PDB file of C-alpha atoms in Angstrom:
ATOM      1  CA  MET A  73    -162.758-125.138  79.029  1.00  0.00           C
ATOM      2  CA  ARG A  74    -163.406-121.975  77.090  1.00  0.00           C
ATOM      3  CA  THR A  75    -163.039-119.965  80.297  1.00  0.00           C
ATOM      4  CA  LEU A  76    -159.703-121.658  81.035  1.00  0.00           C
ATOM      5  CA  THR A  77    -158.449-120.933  77.538  1.00  0.00           C
ATOM      6  CA  CYS A  78    -159.403-117.283  77.849  1.00  0.00           C
ATOM      7  CA  LEU A  79    -157.659-117.045  81.192  1.00  0.00           C
ATOM      8  CA  THR A  80    -154.564-118.692  79.733  1.00  0.00           C
ATOM      9  CA  LEU A  81    -154.486-116.202  76.876  1.00  0.00           C
ATOM     10  CA  VAL A  82    -154.839-113.312  79.301  1.00  0.00           C
ATOM     11  CA  VAL A  83    -151.963-114.654  81.419  1.00  0.00           C
ATOM     12  CA  LEU A  84    -149.770-115.149  78.352  1.00  0.00           C
ATOM     13  CA  ALA A  85    -150.603-111.679  77.101  1.00  0.00           C
ATOM     14  CA  LEU A  86    -149.775-110.127  80.453  1.00  0.00           C
ATOM     15  CA  THR A  87    -146.594-112.175  80.748  1.00  0.00           C
ATOM     16  CA  GLY A  88    -145.511-111.167  77.290  1.00  0.00           C
ATOM     17  CA  SER A  89    -146.178-107.545  78.144  1.00  0.00           C
ATOM     18  CA  VAL A  90    -144.051-107.748  81.276  1.00  0.00           C
ATOM     19  CA  VAL A  91    -141.175-109.461  79.454  1.00  0.00           C
ATOM     20  CA  THR A  92    -141.255-106.898  76.669  1.00  0.00           C
ATOM     21  CA  SER A  93    -141.320-104.059  79.170  1.00  0.00           C
ATOM     22  CA  ALA A  94    -138.407-105.525  81.136  1.00  0.00           C
ATOM     23  CA  ALA A  95    -136.422-106.032  77.954  1.00  0.00           C
ATOM     24  CA  ALA A  96    -137.099-102.478  76.864  1.00  0.00           C
ATOM     25  CA  GLN A  97    -135.929-101.135  80.214  1.00  0.00           C
ATOM     26  CA  SER A  98    -132.866-103.368  80.456  1.00  0.00           C
ATOM     27  CA  ALA A  99    -130.627-101.052  78.424  1.00  0.00           C
ATOM     28  CA  GLN A 100    -131.767 -97.444  78.659  1.00  0.00           C
ATOM     29  CA  TYR A 101    -128.476 -95.855  77.652  1.00  0.00           C
ATOM     30  CA  PHE A 102    -126.197 -96.038  74.624  1.00  0.00           C
ATOM     31  CA  PRO A 103    -122.696 -95.832  76.196  1.00  0.00           C
ATOM     32  CA  PRO A 104    -120.868 -94.130  73.268  1.00  0.00           C
ATOM     33  CA  GLN A 105    -123.383 -91.277  73.473  1.00  0.00           C
ATOM     34  CA  THR A 106    -123.802 -91.151  77.247  1.00  0.00           C
ATOM     35  CA  ARG A 107    -121.680 -88.600  79.082  1.00  0.00           C
ATOM     36  CA  VAL A 108    -120.986 -89.406  82.739  1.00  0.00           C
ATOM     37  CA  VAL A 109    -119.797 -87.166  85.553  1.00  0.00           C
ATOM     38  CA  VAL A 110    -118.001 -89.048  88.326  1.00  0.00           C
ATOM     39  CA  LEU A 111    -117.287 -86.573  91.081  1.00  0.00           C
ATOM     40  CA  PRO A 112    -114.046 -87.006  93.055  1.00  0.00           C
ATOM     41  CA  ILE A 113    -114.539 -89.619  95.762  1.00  0.00           C
ATOM     42  CA  LEU A 114    -114.867 -88.108  99.223  1.00  0.00           C
ATOM     43  CA  ASN A 115    -113.171 -90.132 101.943  1.00  0.00           C
ATOM     44  CA  GLU A 116    -114.818 -89.214 105.240  1.00  0.00           C
ATOM     45  CA  THR A 117    -113.573 -92.117 107.337  1.00  0.00           C
ATOM     46  CA  SER A 118    -111.906 -91.547 110.689  1.00  0.00           C
ATOM     47  CA  GLU A 119    -108.741 -93.203 109.327  1.00  0.00           C
ATOM     48  CA  LYS A 120    -105.689 -91.171 110.373  1.00  0.00           C
ATOM     49  CA  TRP A 121    -103.353 -92.632 107.762  1.00  0.00           C
ATOM     50  CA  GLN A 122    -103.766 -90.223 104.864  1.00  0.00           C
ATOM     51  CA  GLU A 123    -101.889 -92.417 102.400  1.00  0.00           C
ATOM     52  CA  LEU A 124    -104.446 -95.191 102.878  1.00  0.00           C
ATOM     53  CA  LYS A 125    -107.314 -92.753 102.317  1.00  0.00           C
ATOM     54  CA  ASP A 126    -105.627 -91.475  99.158  1.00  0.00           C
ATOM     55  CA  GLN A 127    -105.110 -95.016  97.867  1.00  0.00           C
ATOM     56  CA  GLN A 128    -108.763 -95.826  98.457  1.00  0.00           C
ATOM     57  CA  ILE A 129    -109.767 -92.740  96.456  1.00  0.00           C
ATOM     58  CA  LYS A 130    -107.373 -93.764  93.683  1.00  0.00           C
ATOM     59  CA  LYS A 131    -108.790 -97.301  93.639  1.00  0.00           C
ATOM     60  CA  GLY A 132    -112.307 -95.934  93.261  1.00  0.00           C
ATOM     61  CA  ALA A 133    -111.295 -93.651  90.393  1.00  0.00           C
ATOM     62  CA  GLU A 134    -109.614 -96.575  88.638  1.00  0.00           C
ATOM     63  CA  TRP A 135    -112.744 -98.684  89.084  1.00  0.00           C
ATOM     64  CA  PHE A 136    -114.975 -96.111  87.374  1.00  0.00           C
ATOM     65  CA  LYS A 137    -112.492 -95.742  84.523  1.00  0.00           C
ATOM     66  CA  GLU A 138    -112.342 -99.506  84.022  1.00  0.00           C
ATOM     67  CA  GLU A 139    -116.001-100.384  84.537  1.00  0.00           C
ATOM     68  CA  PHE A 140    -117.774 -97.364  83.014  1.00  0.00           C
ATOM     69  CA  GLY A 141    -115.090 -96.215  80.586  1.00  0.00           C
ATOM     70  CA  GLY A 142    -114.383 -99.835  79.645  1.00  0.00           C
ATOM     71  CA  ARG A 143    -118.003-100.212  78.548  1.00  0.00           C
ATOM     72  CA  GLY A 144    -117.822 -97.160  76.315  1.00  0.00           C
ATOM     73  CA  PHE A 145    -119.432 -94.553  78.574  1.00  0.00           C
ATOM     74  CA  ILE A 146    -117.925 -91.096  78.074  1.00  0.00           C
ATOM     75  CA  LEU A 147    -116.280 -89.973  81.317  1.00  0.00           C
ATOM     76  CA  ILE A 148    -116.017 -86.196  81.669  1.00  0.00           C
ATOM     77  CA  PRO A 149    -112.442 -85.066  82.507  1.00  0.00           C
ATOM     78  CA  LYS A 150    -111.960 -84.168  86.156  1.00  0.00           C
ATOM     79  CA  GLU A 151    -110.693 -80.691  85.266  1.00  0.00           C
ATOM     80  CA  GLU A 152    -113.990 -79.858  83.539  1.00  0.00           C
ATOM     81  CA  ILE A 153    -115.934 -81.202  86.492  1.00  0.00           C
ATOM     82  CA  ALA A 154    -113.935 -79.161  89.015  1.00  0.00           C
ATOM     83  CA  ALA A 155    -114.348 -75.968  86.979  1.00  0.00           C
ATOM     84  CA  GLU A 156    -118.122 -76.382  86.697  1.00  0.00           C
ATOM     85  CA  VAL A 157    -118.558 -77.270  90.371  1.00  0.00           C
ATOM     86  CA  ALA A 158    -116.695 -74.082  91.248  1.00  0.00           C
ATOM     87  CA  ALA A 159    -118.777 -72.035  88.788  1.00  0.00           C
ATOM     88  CA  LEU A 160    -122.000 -73.367  90.301  1.00  0.00           C
ATOM     89  CA  GLN A 161    -120.650 -72.753  93.817  1.00  0.00           C
ATOM     90  CA  ILE A 162    -121.607 -76.217  95.014  1.00  0.00           C
ATOM     91  CA  ASP A 163    -119.637 -77.756  97.871  1.00  0.00           C
ATOM     92  CA  PHE A 164    -120.214 -81.502  97.960  1.00  0.00           C
ATOM     93  CA  ALA A 165    -118.073 -81.738 101.091  1.00  0.00           C
ATOM     94  CA  ASP A 166    -121.094 -80.147 102.752  1.00  0.00           C
ATOM     95  CA  GLU A 167    -123.533 -83.004 103.293  1.00  0.00           C
ATOM     96  CA  SER A 168    -126.519 -80.677 103.036  1.00  0.00           C
ATOM     97  CA  GLN A 169    -125.564 -79.890  99.427  1.00  0.00           C
ATOM     98  CA  ARG A 170    -125.499 -83.533  98.307  1.00  0.00           C
ATOM     99  CA  SER A 171    -128.935 -83.362  96.772  1.00  0.00           C
ATOM    100  CA  PRO A 172    -130.237 -84.860  93.521  1.00  0.00           C
ATOM    101  CA  ALA A 173    -131.172 -81.306  92.498  1.00  0.00           C
ATOM    102  CA  ASN A 174    -127.536 -80.141  92.712  1.00  0.00           C
ATOM    103  CA  LEU A 175    -126.273 -83.221  90.888  1.00  0.00           C
ATOM    104  CA  ILE A 176    -128.866 -82.743  88.134  1.00  0.00           C
ATOM    105  CA  LYS A 177    -127.881 -79.076  87.848  1.00  0.00           C
ATOM    106  CA  LEU A 178    -124.221 -80.090  87.454  1.00  0.00           C
ATOM    107  CA  GLY A 179    -125.062 -82.761  84.883  1.00  0.00           C
ATOM    108  CA  ARG A 180    -127.035 -80.322  82.744  1.00  0.00           C
ATOM    109  CA  ALA A 181    -124.264 -77.726  82.935  1.00  0.00           C
ATOM    110  CA  LEU A 182    -121.770 -80.307  81.649  1.00  0.00           C
ATOM    111  CA  LYS A 183    -124.241 -81.817  79.143  1.00  0.00           C
ATOM    112  CA  ALA A 184    -123.883 -85.140  80.951  1.00  0.00           C
ATOM    113  CA  GLN A 185    -126.817 -87.488  81.393  1.00  0.00           C
ATOM    114  CA  LEU A 186    -125.447 -89.412  84.382  1.00  0.00           C
ATOM    115  CA  VAL A 187    -123.852 -87.974  87.522  1.00  0.00           C
ATOM    116  CA  ILE A 188    -122.292 -90.000  90.349  1.00  0.00           C
ATOM    117  CA  LEU A 189    -121.157 -88.844  93.773  1.00  0.00           C
ATOM    118  CA  PRO A 190    -119.318 -91.533  95.832  1.00  0.00           C
ATOM    119  CA  VAL A 191    -118.488 -91.041  99.517  1.00  0.00           C
ATOM    120  CA  ILE A 192    -116.499 -93.468 101.685  1.00  0.00           C
ATOM    121  CA  THR A 193    -117.976 -93.309 105.177  1.00  0.00           C
ATOM    122  CA  ALA A 194    -116.267 -96.173 107.014  1.00  0.00           C
ATOM    123  CA  SER A 195    -113.269 -98.445 106.587  1.00  0.00           C
ATOM    124  CA  GLY A 196    -111.706-101.134 108.717  1.00  0.00           C
ATOM    125  CA  GLN A 197    -109.830-104.409 108.780  1.00  0.00           C
ATOM    126  CA  ARG A 198    -109.636-107.615 110.768  1.00  0.00           C
ATOM    127  CA  LEU A 199    -107.131-110.418 111.211  1.00  0.00           C
ATOM    128  CA  ILE A 200    -108.004-114.116 111.426  1.00  0.00           C
ATOM    129  CA  GLN A 201    -105.139-116.237 112.706  1.00  0.00           C
ATOM    130  CA  GLY A 202    -104.761-119.734 111.274  1.00  0.00           C
ATOM    131  CA  LEU A 203    -102.202-122.443 111.977  1.00  0.00           C
ATOM    132  CA  LEU A 204     -99.680-121.265 109.372  1.00  0.00           C
ATOM    133  CA  THR A 205    -101.449-118.355 107.756  1.00  0.00           C
ATOM    134  CA  GLN A 206    -103.244-115.151 108.479  1.00  0.00           C
ATOM    135  CA  SER A 207    -106.428-114.189 106.692  1.00  0.00           C
ATOM    136  CA  LYS A 208    -106.584-110.414 106.457  1.00  0.00           C
ATOM    137  CA  GLY A 209    -109.882-108.799 105.608  1.00  0.00           C
ATOM    138  CA  GLY A 210    -110.911-105.266 104.787  1.00  0.00           C
ATOM    139  CA  LYS A 211    -114.346-103.694 104.828  1.00  0.00           C
ATOM    140  CA  VAL A 212    -115.589-100.429 103.368  1.00  0.00           C
ATOM    141  CA  THR A 213    -118.942 -98.686 103.597  1.00  0.00           C
ATOM    142  CA  MET A 214    -119.906 -96.098 101.013  1.00  0.00           C
ATOM    143  CA  ARG A 215    -122.806 -93.759 100.385  1.00  0.00           C
ATOM    144  CA  LEU A 216    -123.676 -93.155  96.743  1.00  0.00           C
ATOM    145  CA  TRP A 217    -125.717 -90.640  94.802  1.00  0.00           C
ATOM    146  CA  PHE A 218    -126.509 -91.426  91.144  1.00  0.00           C
ATOM    147  CA  VAL A 219    -128.809 -89.309  88.974  1.00  0.00           C
ATOM    148  CA  ASP A 220    -130.064 -89.082  85.419  1.00  0.00           C
ATOM    149  CA  SER A 221    -130.030 -85.343  84.698  1.00  0.00           C
ATOM    150  CA  ASP A 222    -132.014 -85.665  81.448  1.00  0.00           C
ATOM    151  CA  ARG A 223    -134.895 -87.367  83.232  1.00  0.00           C
ATOM    152  CA  SER A 224    -134.489 -85.439  86.510  1.00  0.00           C
ATOM    153  CA  GLU A 225    -134.404 -88.833  88.195  1.00  0.00           C
ATOM    154  CA  ALA A 226    -132.437 -90.117  91.185  1.00  0.00           C
ATOM    155  CA  LEU A 227    -131.255 -93.671  90.504  1.00  0.00           C
ATOM    156  CA  PHE A 228    -129.523 -93.796  93.911  1.00  0.00           C
ATOM    157  CA  GLU A 229    -130.001 -91.252  96.675  1.00  0.00           C
ATOM    158  CA  ALA A 230    -127.625 -91.661  99.602  1.00  0.00           C
ATOM    159  CA  LYS A 231    -127.554 -95.409  98.935  1.00  0.00           C
ATOM    160  CA  GLU A 232    -125.455 -97.183 101.551  1.00  0.00           C
ATOM    161  CA  GLN A 233    -123.336-100.061 100.281  1.00  0.00           C
ATOM    162  CA  SER A 234    -120.738-102.166 102.068  1.00  0.00           C
ATOM    163  CA  GLY A 235    -118.107-104.416 100.543  1.00  0.00           C
ATOM    164  CA  ARG A 236    -115.334-106.700 101.734  1.00  0.00           C
ATOM    165  CA  ALA A 237    -112.042-108.046 100.495  1.00  0.00           C
ATOM    166  CA  SER A 238    -109.842-110.752 101.976  1.00  0.00           C
ATOM    167  CA  GLY A 239    -106.635-112.571 101.222  1.00  0.00           C
ATOM    168  CA  GLN A 240    -105.019-115.767 102.437  1.00  0.00           C
ATOM    169  CA  VAL A 241    -101.338-115.091 102.917  1.00  0.00           C
ATOM    170  CA  PHE A 242     -98.364-116.389 104.880  1.00  0.00           C
ATOM    171  CA  ILE A 243     -97.707-114.585 108.108  1.00  0.00           C
ATOM    172  CA  GLY A 244     -96.396-111.068 107.668  1.00  0.00           C
ATOM    173  CA  THR A 245     -96.353-110.976 103.864  1.00  0.00           C
ATOM    174  CA  GLU A 246     -99.278-108.619 103.226  1.00  0.00           C
ATOM    175  CA  LYS A 247    -100.647-105.526 104.929  1.00  0.00           C
ATOM    176  CA  GLY A 248    -104.252-105.458 106.043  1.00  0.00           C
ATOM    177  CA  SER A 249    -104.611-102.008 104.499  1.00  0.00           C
ATOM    178  CA  THR A 250    -104.274-103.631 101.068  1.00  0.00           C
ATOM    179  CA  GLN A 251    -107.624-105.333 101.630  1.00  0.00           C
ATOM    180  CA  GLN A 252    -109.220-102.042 102.667  1.00  0.00           C
ATOM    181  CA  ILE A 253    -108.160-100.607  99.324  1.00  0.00           C
ATOM    182  CA  LYS A 254    -109.453-103.615  97.390  1.00  0.00           C
ATOM    183  CA  ALA A 255    -112.738-103.386  99.292  1.00  0.00           C
ATOM    184  CA  VAL A 256    -113.470-100.041  97.633  1.00  0.00           C
ATOM    185  CA  GLY A 257    -113.580-101.676  94.211  1.00  0.00           C
ATOM    186  CA  ASN A 258    -115.709-104.528  95.527  1.00  0.00           C
ATOM    187  CA  THR A 259    -118.156-102.096  97.119  1.00  0.00           C
ATOM    188  CA  LEU A 260    -118.587-100.161  93.879  1.00  0.00           C
ATOM    189  CA  ARG A 261    -118.912-103.421  91.938  1.00  0.00           C
ATOM    190  CA  ASP A 262    -121.801-104.511  94.136  1.00  0.00           C
ATOM    191  CA  ALA A 263    -123.475-101.099  94.086  1.00  0.00           C
ATOM    192  CA  PHE A 264    -123.501-100.768  90.279  1.00  0.00           C
ATOM    193  CA  LYS A 265    -123.866-104.444  89.389  1.00  0.00           C
ATOM    194  CA  GLU A 266    -127.507-104.232  88.309  1.00  0.00           C
ATOM    195  CA  PHE A 267    -127.064-100.963  86.447  1.00  0.00           C
ATOM    196  CA  LEU A 268    -124.105-102.240  84.418  1.00  0.00           C
ATOM    197  CA  LYS A 269    -125.560-105.675  83.711  1.00  0.00           C
ATOM    198  CA  PRO A 270    -127.089-104.692  80.309  1.00  0.00           C
ATOM    199  CA  TYR A 271    -123.752-103.244  79.145  1.00  0.00           C
ATOM    200  CA  PRO A 272    -121.128-106.000  78.744  1.00  0.00           C
ATOM    201  CA  LYS A 273    -117.535-105.033  78.143  1.00  0.00           C
ATOM    202  CA  PRO A 274    -116.307-105.525  74.583  1.00  0.00           C
ATOM    203  CA  LYS A 275    -114.218-108.662  74.208  1.00  0.00           C
ATOM    204  CA  LYS A 276    -110.518-107.977  73.866  1.00  0.00           C
ATOM    205  CA  GLY A 277    -108.793-109.201  70.755  1.00  0.00           C
TER     206      GLY A 277
END
């Protein structure tokens, strides 16, 4: 009995330690004091329609503004980012230069703790024909780099994430490309879901 009690206490102590540790790690950043670099999204798909590629990039930029900026993270202006990238002579269009070391270097130069590089690598759509409706779906695959420059730590390194979007519409009333654009936001949502979980958006009103 005494042995069982001792074992129970050890288990409880260990469990308590794990819970405390998890709680301590759940929110590592204080958004109003955390500067974030979101590099311009690179769209490297084989899509020939440039307007669609541009709209996907725009959708991604809007997502970061809403989901990171909306939680109080400080997003560095794109003009400052572009100037520093040029000063450091880093070309992120060159895949060989997409290293955590380069992202950390950029973050430190801009006094930003977090740096994100999103790349769209594939995009497509499909059509499912129903009796009276068409279900149009879009899919996007992205590769993401995400570093903490203060800790010299890669949170994501070339992480591949896919996302989908679909809509049920009457025949001919919506373009399939719309779902490809929406899929960008859904892909980013899924990729950063766990990271953003400890930082709820402030309630409006």
